[in-house]
PDB file of C-alpha atoms in Angstrom:
ATOM      1  CA  MET A  10      -0.180  -0.181  -0.217  1.00  0.00           C
ATOM      2  CA  SER A  11       2.931   2.527  -0.164  1.00  0.00           C
ATOM      3  CA  SER A  12       2.087   3.274  -3.432  1.00  0.00           C
ATOM      4  CA  LEU A  13      -1.297   4.349  -2.336  1.00  0.00           C
ATOM      5  CA  THR A  14      -2.432   7.849  -2.358  1.00  0.00           C
ATOM      6  CA  LEU A  15      -5.329   9.697  -0.392  1.00  0.00           C
ATOM      7  CA  ARG A  16      -6.394  13.229  -2.276  1.00  0.00           C
ATOM      8  CA  ARG A  17      -9.709  15.370  -2.495  1.00  0.00           C
ATOM      9  CA  ALA A  18     -11.656  14.360  -5.235  1.00  0.00           C
ATOM     10  CA  THR A  19     -12.441  17.140  -8.147  1.00  0.00           C
ATOM     11  CA  ALA A  20     -15.211  17.063 -10.202  1.00  0.00           C
ATOM     12  CA  ASP A  21     -12.488  15.407 -12.834  1.00  0.00           C
ATOM     13  CA  ASP A  22     -13.464  12.256 -10.823  1.00  0.00           C
ATOM     14  CA  SER A  23     -17.203  12.231 -11.213  1.00  0.00           C
ATOM     15  CA  ARG A  24     -16.829   9.827 -13.883  1.00  0.00           C
ATOM     16  CA  ARG A  25     -14.658   7.334 -12.307  1.00  0.00           C
ATOM     17  CA  LEU A  26     -16.444   7.251  -9.096  1.00  0.00           C
ATOM     18  CA  SER A  27     -19.754   6.730 -10.216  1.00  0.00           C
ATOM     19  CA  ARG A  28     -18.653   3.749 -12.273  1.00  0.00           C
ATOM     20  CA  LEU A  29     -17.024   2.459  -9.122  1.00  0.00           C
ATOM     21  CA  VAL A  30     -20.215   2.849  -7.527  1.00  0.00           C
ATOM     22  CA  ARG A  31     -22.484   1.363  -9.665  1.00  0.00           C
ATOM     23  CA  LYS A  32     -19.841  -1.970 -10.388  1.00  0.00           C
ATOM     24  CA  SER A  33     -19.625  -2.585  -6.872  1.00  0.00           C
ATOM     25  CA  ALA A  34     -20.744  -6.500  -6.089  1.00  0.00           C
ATOM     26  CA  ALA A  35     -22.279  -5.416  -3.001  1.00  0.00           C
ATOM     27  CA  TYR A  36     -25.135  -4.118  -5.113  1.00  0.00           C
ATOM     28  CA  ARG A  37     -26.050  -6.947  -6.913  1.00  0.00           C
ATOM     29  CA  GLY A  38     -29.213  -8.853  -6.915  1.00  0.00           C
ATOM     30  CA  ASP A  39     -31.748  -7.755  -4.792  1.00  0.00           C
ATOM     31  CA  TYR A  40     -29.677  -4.418  -3.737  1.00  0.00           C
ATOM     32  CA  ALA A  41     -28.667  -3.623  -7.945  1.00  0.00           C
ATOM     33  CA  ALA A  42     -31.423  -0.809  -7.885  1.00  0.00           C
ATOM     34  CA  MET A  43     -30.278   1.004  -5.282  1.00  0.00           C
ATOM     35  CA  VAL A  44     -26.707   2.302  -7.298  1.00  0.00           C
ATOM     36  CA  ASP A  45     -28.420   1.944 -11.099  1.00  0.00           C
ATOM     37  CA  GLY A  46     -27.878   4.735 -13.008  1.00  0.00           C
ATOM     38  CA  TYR A  47     -25.947   6.312  -9.551  1.00  0.00           C
ATOM     39  CA  VAL A  48     -23.840   9.568 -10.435  1.00  0.00           C
ATOM     40  CA  VAL A  49     -21.545  10.993  -8.116  1.00  0.00           C
ATOM     41  CA  GLY A  50     -21.880  14.671  -9.619  1.00  0.00           C
ATOM     42  CA  GLY A  51     -18.971  16.982 -10.143  1.00  0.00           C
ATOM     43  CA  THR A  52     -21.323  19.539  -8.098  1.00  0.00           C
ATOM     44  CA  TYR A  53     -21.857  17.363  -5.294  1.00  0.00           C
ATOM     45  CA  ILE A  54     -17.934  16.800  -5.366  1.00  0.00           C
ATOM     46  CA  GLU A  55     -17.212  20.252  -4.995  1.00  0.00           C
ATOM     47  CA  HIS A  56     -19.591  20.850  -2.379  1.00  0.00           C
ATOM     48  CA  HIS A  57     -18.769  17.978   0.146  1.00  0.00           C
ATOM     49  CA  PRO A  58     -15.852  16.800   1.614  1.00  0.00           C
ATOM     50  CA  VAL A  59     -14.795  13.351  -0.963  1.00  0.00           C
ATOM     51  CA  PHE A  60     -11.474  11.684  -0.930  1.00  0.00           C
ATOM     52  CA  VAL A  61     -10.700   9.646  -3.107  1.00  0.00           C
ATOM     53  CA  ALA A  62      -7.206   6.971  -3.003  1.00  0.00           C
ATOM     54  CA  VAL A  63      -5.549   6.235  -6.304  1.00  0.00           C
ATOM     55  CA  ASP A  64      -2.546   3.762  -6.861  1.00  0.00           C
ATOM     56  CA  GLU A  65       0.600   4.705  -8.789  1.00  0.00           C
ATOM     57  CA  GLN A  66      -1.095   4.639 -11.903  1.00  0.00           C
ATOM     58  CA  ASP A  67      -3.883   7.200 -10.618  1.00  0.00           C
ATOM     59  CA  ARG A  68      -6.563   4.110 -10.930  1.00  0.00           C
ATOM     60  CA  VAL A  69      -9.237   4.781  -8.323  1.00  0.00           C
ATOM     61  CA  LEU A  70      -9.134   2.461  -5.685  1.00  0.00           C
ATOM     62  CA  GLY A  71     -11.750   3.772  -2.976  1.00  0.00           C
ATOM     63  CA  PHE A  72     -13.392   7.070  -1.864  1.00  0.00           C
ATOM     64  CA  TYR A  73     -16.114   8.369   0.688  1.00  0.00           C
ATOM     65  CA  ALA A  74     -17.840  11.678   1.148  1.00  0.00           C
ATOM     66  CA  LEU A  75     -18.649  13.085   4.048  1.00  0.00           C
ATOM     67  CA  LEU A  76     -21.490  15.680   4.632  1.00  0.00           C
ATOM     68  CA  LEU A  77     -20.313  18.026   7.365  1.00  0.00           C
ATOM     69  CA  ASP A  78     -23.810  19.622   8.039  1.00  0.00           C
ATOM     70  CA  GLU A  79     -25.364  16.519   8.530  1.00  0.00           C
ATOM     71  CA  ALA A  80     -22.612  14.870  10.170  1.00  0.00           C
ATOM     72  CA  GLU A  81     -22.946  12.103   8.359  1.00  0.00           C
ATOM     73  CA  LEU A  82     -21.061   9.554   5.889  1.00  0.00           C
ATOM     74  CA  ASP A  83     -22.581   9.914   2.649  1.00  0.00           C
ATOM     75  CA  LEU A  84     -20.652   7.448   0.434  1.00  0.00           C
ATOM     76  CA  ALA A  85     -17.702   4.933   1.096  1.00  0.00           C
ATOM     77  CA  PHE A  86     -16.698   2.448  -1.658  1.00  0.00           C
ATOM     78  CA  VAL A  87     -13.891   0.441  -2.149  1.00  0.00           C
ATOM     79  CA  ALA A  88     -13.013  -1.163  -5.513  1.00  0.00           C
ATOM     80  CA  ASP A  89     -13.966  -5.087  -5.409  1.00  0.00           C
ATOM     81  CA  GLU A  90     -10.650  -5.954  -6.635  1.00  0.00           C
ATOM     82  CA  ALA A  91      -8.926  -3.983  -3.851  1.00  0.00           C
ATOM     83  CA  GLN A  92     -10.645  -4.981  -1.156  1.00  0.00           C
ATOM     84  CA  GLY A  93      -9.197  -6.710   1.815  1.00  0.00           C
ATOM     85  CA  ARG A  94      -5.853  -4.531   1.422  1.00  0.00           C
ATOM     86  CA  GLY A  95      -6.663  -2.103   4.196  1.00  0.00           C
ATOM     87  CA  ILE A  96      -7.501   0.504   2.114  1.00  0.00           C
ATOM     88  CA  GLY A  97     -11.143   0.826   3.751  1.00  0.00           C
ATOM     89  CA  ARG A  98      -9.716   0.978   6.533  1.00  0.00           C
ATOM     90  CA  LEU A  99      -7.331   4.039   5.909  1.00  0.00           C
ATOM     91  CA  LEU A 100     -10.309   5.813   4.447  1.00  0.00           C
ATOM     92  CA  MET A 101     -12.224   5.215   7.365  1.00  0.00           C
ATOM     93  CA  GLU A 102      -9.639   6.771   9.749  1.00  0.00           C
ATOM     94  CA  HIS A 103      -9.507   9.991   7.514  1.00  0.00           C
ATOM     95  CA  MET A 104     -12.901  10.378   7.732  1.00  0.00           C
ATOM     96  CA  THR A 105     -12.976  10.970  11.156  1.00  0.00           C
ATOM     97  CA  ASP A 106      -9.660  12.676  11.132  1.00  0.00           C
ATOM     98  CA  GLN A 107     -11.280  15.301   8.724  1.00  0.00           C
ATOM     99  CA  ALA A 108     -14.585  15.022  10.810  1.00  0.00           C
ATOM    100  CA  ARG A 109     -12.414  15.534  14.373  1.00  0.00           C
ATOM    101  CA  ALA A 110     -10.830  18.762  12.286  1.00  0.00           C
ATOM    102  CA  ALA A 111     -14.311  20.055  11.358  1.00  0.00           C
ATOM    103  CA  GLY A 112     -15.517  19.961  14.943  1.00  0.00           C
ATOM    104  CA  LEU A 113     -18.102  17.080  14.719  1.00  0.00           C
ATOM    105  CA  ALA A 114     -18.425  14.830  17.968  1.00  0.00           C
ATOM    106  CA  SER A 115     -19.691  12.071  15.866  1.00  0.00           C
ATOM    107  CA  VAL A 116     -20.687  11.020  11.940  1.00  0.00           C
ATOM    108  CA  ARG A 117     -23.383   8.998  11.491  1.00  0.00           C
ATOM    109  CA  VAL A 118     -23.774   6.279   9.379  1.00  0.00           C
ATOM    110  CA  VAL A 119     -26.724   4.568   7.292  1.00  0.00           C
ATOM    111  CA  SER A 120     -25.050   1.720   6.427  1.00  0.00           C
ATOM    112  CA  HIS A 121     -25.534  -1.056   3.003  1.00  0.00           C
ATOM    113  CA  PRO A 122     -26.742  -4.115   5.541  1.00  0.00           C
ATOM    114  CA  PRO A 123     -23.372  -5.740   4.219  1.00  0.00           C
ATOM    115  CA  ALA A 124     -21.042  -3.714   5.073  1.00  0.00           C
ATOM    116  CA  GLU A 125     -22.310  -3.242   8.628  1.00  0.00           C
ATOM    117  CA  ASP A 126     -19.512  -5.582   9.830  1.00  0.00           C
ATOM    118  CA  PHE A 127     -16.968  -3.555   8.077  1.00  0.00           C
ATOM    119  CA  TYR A 128     -17.866  -0.044   9.795  1.00  0.00           C
ATOM    120  CA  LEU A 129     -17.837  -2.431  13.020  1.00  0.00           C
ATOM    121  CA  ARG A 130     -14.317  -3.765  12.462  1.00  0.00           C
ATOM    122  CA  THR A 131     -13.555   0.070  11.579  1.00  0.00           C
ATOM    123  CA  GLY A 132     -14.692   1.731  15.350  1.00  0.00           C
ATOM    124  CA  ALA A 133     -18.160   2.513  14.553  1.00  0.00           C
ATOM    125  CA  ARG A 134     -21.075   1.482  17.312  1.00  0.00           C
ATOM    126  CA  ARG A 135     -24.583   0.236  15.917  1.00  0.00           C
ATOM    127  CA  THR A 136     -26.990   2.543  16.933  1.00  0.00           C
ATOM    128  CA  GLY A 137     -30.308   1.226  15.710  1.00  0.00           C
ATOM    129  CA  THR A 138     -32.012   0.602  12.357  1.00  0.00           C
ATOM    130  CA  VAL A 139     -33.562   3.017   9.125  1.00  0.00           C
ATOM    131  CA  GLU A 140     -36.722   1.518   8.052  1.00  0.00           C
ATOM    132  CA  PRO A 141     -37.681   0.896   4.628  1.00  0.00           C
ATOM    133  CA  THR A 142     -38.620   3.891   2.486  1.00  0.00           C
ATOM    134  CA  GLY A 143     -39.066   5.084  -0.879  1.00  0.00           C
ATOM    135  CA  HIS A 144     -37.329   2.672  -3.364  1.00  0.00           C
ATOM    136  CA  ILE A 145     -35.195   1.109  -0.377  1.00  0.00           C
ATOM    137  CA  HIS A 146     -37.543  -1.666   0.575  1.00  0.00           C
ATOM    138  CA  TRP A 147     -34.695  -3.192   3.525  1.00  0.00           C
ATOM    139  CA  ALA A 148     -34.028  -2.341   7.111  1.00  0.00           C
ATOM    140  CA  ARG A 149     -30.306  -0.640   7.357  1.00  0.00           C
ATOM    141  CA  PRO A 150     -28.403  -0.698  10.131  1.00  0.00           C
ATOM    142  CA  GLU A 151     -27.810   2.978  11.650  1.00  0.00           C
ATOM    143  CA  LEU A 152     -24.279   3.120  13.173  1.00  0.00           C
ATOM    144  CA  ARG A 153     -21.971   6.340  14.581  1.00  0.00           C
ATOM    145  CA  TYR A 154     -18.745   6.909  14.500  1.00  0.00           C
ATOM    146  CA  ASP A 155     -17.441   8.829  17.628  1.00  0.00           C
ATOM    147  CA  VAL A 156     -14.643  11.023  16.734  1.00  0.00           C
ATOM    148  CA  ALA A 157     -14.369  13.813  19.434  1.00  0.00           C
TER     149      ALA A 157
END
């Protein structure tokens, strides 16, 4: 992982981040509707802290988006082929550092159900369940990272 760079995303990263979300194996089957046609837009990237992990060839290996006003982790993805290499943990450590620097006491996560164990392993605690709503037909774990 010595060749990994973590940097602030730019609007130019929009297509690559959108592609990573839409190709995620975690969103196959029943969950596919969640990411079908999903776009991480340039305006979104410019208005929120979005950080991307890239390798020495500038390939996107993962990213996260933190909503400071809501104190919420909005997006967090690691490319399927890069999972198990510590990139997700690095992204969550960076996210909590950013949240702490912004003066947040904690960060809420409404998790994709298969990702709950990852968040728990990286320091989040379970706080509840978000019931199905709209086009989401399954309950989702609610977690929180304490960062203060």
